[in-house]
Coordinates of C-alpha atoms in Angstrom, one line a residue:
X1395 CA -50.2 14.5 21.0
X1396 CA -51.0 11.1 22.7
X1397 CA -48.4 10.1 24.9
X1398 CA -47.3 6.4 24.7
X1399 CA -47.9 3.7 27.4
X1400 CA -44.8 2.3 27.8
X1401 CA -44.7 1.3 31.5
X1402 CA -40.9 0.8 31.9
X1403 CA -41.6 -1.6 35.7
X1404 CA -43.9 -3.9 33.7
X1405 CA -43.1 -7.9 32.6
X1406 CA -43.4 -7.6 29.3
X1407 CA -43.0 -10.8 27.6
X1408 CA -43.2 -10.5 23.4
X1409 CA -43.4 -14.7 22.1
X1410 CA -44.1 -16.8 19.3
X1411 CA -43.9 -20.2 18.4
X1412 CA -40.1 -20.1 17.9
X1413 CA -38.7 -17.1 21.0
X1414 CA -39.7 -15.7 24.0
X1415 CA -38.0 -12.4 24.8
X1416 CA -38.4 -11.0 28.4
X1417 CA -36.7 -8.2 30.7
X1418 CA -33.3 -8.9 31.2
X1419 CA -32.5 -9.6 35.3
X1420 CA -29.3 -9.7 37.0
X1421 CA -30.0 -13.1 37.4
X1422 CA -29.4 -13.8 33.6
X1423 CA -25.7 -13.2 34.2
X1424 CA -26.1 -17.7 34.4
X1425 CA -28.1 -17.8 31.4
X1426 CA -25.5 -16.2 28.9
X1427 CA -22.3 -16.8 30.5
X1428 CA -21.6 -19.6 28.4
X1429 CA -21.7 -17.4 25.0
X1430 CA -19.7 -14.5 26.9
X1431 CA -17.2 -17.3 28.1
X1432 CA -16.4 -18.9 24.5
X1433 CA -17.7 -16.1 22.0
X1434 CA -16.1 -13.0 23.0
X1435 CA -15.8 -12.3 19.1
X1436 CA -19.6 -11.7 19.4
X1437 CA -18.9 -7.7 20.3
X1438 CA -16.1 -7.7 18.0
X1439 CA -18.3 -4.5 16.7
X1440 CA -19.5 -3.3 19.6
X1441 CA -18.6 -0.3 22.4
X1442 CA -19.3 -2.1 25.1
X1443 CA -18.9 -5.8 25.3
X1444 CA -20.2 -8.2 27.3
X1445 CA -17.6 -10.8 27.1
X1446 CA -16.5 -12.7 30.3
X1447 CA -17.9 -12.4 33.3
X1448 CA -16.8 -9.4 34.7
X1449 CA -17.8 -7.5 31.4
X1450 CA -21.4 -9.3 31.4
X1451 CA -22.3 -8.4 35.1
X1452 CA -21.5 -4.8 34.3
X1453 CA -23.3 -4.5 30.9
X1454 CA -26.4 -6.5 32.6
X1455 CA -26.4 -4.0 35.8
X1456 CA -26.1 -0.7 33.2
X1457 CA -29.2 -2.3 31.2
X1458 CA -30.9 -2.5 34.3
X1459 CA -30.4 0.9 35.0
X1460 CA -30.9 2.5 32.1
X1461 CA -34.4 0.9 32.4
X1462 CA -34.4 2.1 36.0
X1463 CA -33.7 5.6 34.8
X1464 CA -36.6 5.0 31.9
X1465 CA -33.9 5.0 29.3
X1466 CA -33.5 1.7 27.7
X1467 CA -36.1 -1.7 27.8
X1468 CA -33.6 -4.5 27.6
X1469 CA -34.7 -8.2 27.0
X1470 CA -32.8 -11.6 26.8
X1471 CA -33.9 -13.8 24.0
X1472 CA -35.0 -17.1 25.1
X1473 CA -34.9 -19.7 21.9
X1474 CA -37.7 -22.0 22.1
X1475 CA -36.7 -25.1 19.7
X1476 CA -33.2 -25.7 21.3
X1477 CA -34.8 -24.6 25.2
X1478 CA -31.8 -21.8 25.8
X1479 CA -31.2 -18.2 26.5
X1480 CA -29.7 -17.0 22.8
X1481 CA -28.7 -13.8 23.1
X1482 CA -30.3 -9.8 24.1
X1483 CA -31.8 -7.1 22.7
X1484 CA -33.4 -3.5 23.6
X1485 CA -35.8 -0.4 23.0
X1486 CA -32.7 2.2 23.9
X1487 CA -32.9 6.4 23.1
X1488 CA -36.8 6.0 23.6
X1489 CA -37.9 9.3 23.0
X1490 CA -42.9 8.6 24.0
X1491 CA -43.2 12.4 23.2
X1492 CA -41.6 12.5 19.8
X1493 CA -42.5 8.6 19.5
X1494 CA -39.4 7.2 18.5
X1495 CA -37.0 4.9 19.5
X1496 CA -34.0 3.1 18.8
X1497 CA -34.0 -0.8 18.9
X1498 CA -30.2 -2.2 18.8
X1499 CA -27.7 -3.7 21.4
X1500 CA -28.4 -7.0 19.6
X1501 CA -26.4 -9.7 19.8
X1502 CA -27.0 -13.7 19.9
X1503 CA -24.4 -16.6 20.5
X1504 CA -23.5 -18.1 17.1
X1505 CA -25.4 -21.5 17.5
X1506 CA -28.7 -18.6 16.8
X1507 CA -27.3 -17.0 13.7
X1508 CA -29.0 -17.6 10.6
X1509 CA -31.7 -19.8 12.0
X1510 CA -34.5 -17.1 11.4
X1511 CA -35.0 -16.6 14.9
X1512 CA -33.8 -12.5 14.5
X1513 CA -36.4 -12.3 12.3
X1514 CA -38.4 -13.6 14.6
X1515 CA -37.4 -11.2 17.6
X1516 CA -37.4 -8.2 15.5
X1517 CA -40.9 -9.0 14.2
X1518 CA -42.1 -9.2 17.7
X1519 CA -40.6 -5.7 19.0
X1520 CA -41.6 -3.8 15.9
X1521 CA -45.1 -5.0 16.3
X1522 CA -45.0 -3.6 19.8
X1523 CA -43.4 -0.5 18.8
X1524 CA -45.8 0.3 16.0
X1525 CA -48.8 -2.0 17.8
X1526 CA -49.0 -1.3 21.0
X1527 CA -46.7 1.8 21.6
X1528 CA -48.2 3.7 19.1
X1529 CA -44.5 4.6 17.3
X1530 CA -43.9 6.8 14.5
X1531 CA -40.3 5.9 13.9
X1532 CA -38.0 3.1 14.7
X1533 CA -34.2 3.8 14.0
X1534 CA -31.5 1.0 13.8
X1535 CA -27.5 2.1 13.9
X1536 CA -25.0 -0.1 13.2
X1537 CA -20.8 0.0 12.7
X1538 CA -20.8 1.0 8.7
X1539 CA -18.0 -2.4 8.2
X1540 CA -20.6 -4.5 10.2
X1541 CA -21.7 -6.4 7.2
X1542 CA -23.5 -8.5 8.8
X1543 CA -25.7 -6.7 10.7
X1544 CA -26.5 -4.3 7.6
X1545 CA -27.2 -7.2 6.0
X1546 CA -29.7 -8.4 8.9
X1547 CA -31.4 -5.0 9.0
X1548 CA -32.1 -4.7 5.1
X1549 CA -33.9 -7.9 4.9
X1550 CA -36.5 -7.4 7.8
X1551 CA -37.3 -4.0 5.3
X1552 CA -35.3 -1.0 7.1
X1553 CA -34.2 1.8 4.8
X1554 CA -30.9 3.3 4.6
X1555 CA -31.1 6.6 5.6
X1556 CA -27.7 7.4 5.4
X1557 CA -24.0 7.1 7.4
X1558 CA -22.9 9.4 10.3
X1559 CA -19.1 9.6 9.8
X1560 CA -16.1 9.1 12.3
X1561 CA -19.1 9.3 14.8
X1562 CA -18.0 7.2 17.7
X1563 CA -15.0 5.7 19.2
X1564 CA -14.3 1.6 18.5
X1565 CA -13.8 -0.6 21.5
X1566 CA -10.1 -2.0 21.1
X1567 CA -8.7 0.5 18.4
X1568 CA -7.7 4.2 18.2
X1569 CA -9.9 4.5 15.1
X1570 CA -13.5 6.0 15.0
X1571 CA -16.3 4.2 13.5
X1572 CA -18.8 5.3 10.8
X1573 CA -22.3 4.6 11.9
X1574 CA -24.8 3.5 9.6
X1575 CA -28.3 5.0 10.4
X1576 CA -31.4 3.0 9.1
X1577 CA -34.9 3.0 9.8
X1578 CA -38.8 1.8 9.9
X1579 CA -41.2 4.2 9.7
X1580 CA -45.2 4.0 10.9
X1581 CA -46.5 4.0 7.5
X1582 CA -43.9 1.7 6.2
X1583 CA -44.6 -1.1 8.7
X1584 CA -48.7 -1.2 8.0
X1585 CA -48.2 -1.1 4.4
X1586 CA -45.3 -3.4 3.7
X1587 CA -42.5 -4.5 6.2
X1588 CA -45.3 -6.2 8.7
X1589 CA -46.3 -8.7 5.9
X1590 CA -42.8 -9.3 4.0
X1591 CA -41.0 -9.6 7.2
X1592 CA -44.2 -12.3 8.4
X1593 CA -43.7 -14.1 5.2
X1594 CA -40.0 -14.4 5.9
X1595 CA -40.7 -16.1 9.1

C-alpha cells in the first residue's frame, strides 16, 4: 500500500477564481475577529467555538497543534470577490495508511453563506484529497439537527451513511448530540461528484 504525501509543514495554498484557502497562522486571530466578535451564533452547533477573542486564540493555537502533532491541516478561507478572510476549514482524523480523512470544522461568517463559495472550497479540498493525496475515503460528520449543514453536504454529492446516536456532548447544554456520518468515496468522486459539484460552481 502507497503511502500518501501529505507533508503536514508545507504552504499549501488550494485557489480558484472565487477563494484562496491557505494554513491557518496565529496571526489570523486579526483576520476573523470580526465574525467571532458579532457572530458568535456561528458555533451555535459546534463543541468548540471560536467566538470572541479569547475562544478564537485558543481554537487557532489547538488547530495549530494538531497540525504540529500531524493530526489535523487547518485553513482559513480567504474570499476573493469581496477581498476578506470568510471563514476556516480542515483535513482533521487523517488516517495516509488507511487513506481516509475527515474534512469538517467548517464554518464562514454569514456575509459567505449561500454565495457558492462552500462549494467552491469543498471542490478544491476534495480534489486534493482524491487528486493529489491519493484518498480512498472522505467522511463528513455533522450535528443530526444541523439542517443546514446536512443540507450543504448533500448538494456537493455526499451520501448518508447513517447517524451515530447520543454520540457526543453539545457545547452549552446537558444534552448529547446525534451525529450524522456522510461520505465521498474514491470511485464516487471520478465518476460523478467531481463533475456535478463543477457544474454547480
Amino acid at each position: 500500500m502507497t503511502k500518501s504525501n501529505l507533508s503536514f509543514s508545507d504552504q499549501i495554498i488550494l485557489e480558484d477564481e472565487l477563494v484562496l484557502l491557505r494554513p491557518l497562522q496565529e496571526s489570523d486571530v486579526d483576520n476573523l475577529l470580526e465574525i467571532s466578535i458579532n457572530e458568535p451564533e456561528t458555533w451555535k452547533y459546534s463543541l468548540v467555538g471560536a467566538d470572541g477573542r479569547e475562544n478564537l486564540i485558543k481554537y487557532i493555537q489547538s488547530a495549530i497543534k494538531a497540525r504540529d502533532d500531524k493530526r489535523e491541516f487547518p485553513f482559513i478561507v480567504f474570499d476573493k470577490k469581496s477581498q476578506k478572510y470568510a471563514g476556516s476549514t480542515r483535513f482533521y482524523d487523517i488516517q495516509l495508511e488507511y487513506k481516509t480523512l475527515q474534512l469538517g470544522y467548517t464554518w464562514y461568517g454569514s456575509a459567505f453563506r449561500g454565495t457558492g463559495l462552500n462549494k467552491h472550497c469543498k471542490f478544491l479540498l476534495l480534489q486534493f484529497a482524491f487528486e493529489t493525496l491519493g484518498m480512498e475515503r472522505v467522511e463528513f460528520r455533522a450535528d443530526n439537527n444541523n439542517q443546514r449543514s446536512v443540507a450543504a453536504m448533500k448538494s456537493i454529492g455526499c451520501k448518508v451513511e447513517g447517524v451515530l446516536r447520543n454520540h457526543m456532548p453539545t457545547a452549552n447544554s446537558e444534552v448529547r448530540r446525534d451525529s450524522i456520518i456522510l461520505s465521498i468515496l474514491r470511485n464516487e468522486w471520478f465518476d460523478e461528484v467531481k463533475e456535478n459539484l463543477k457544474s454547480k460552481l
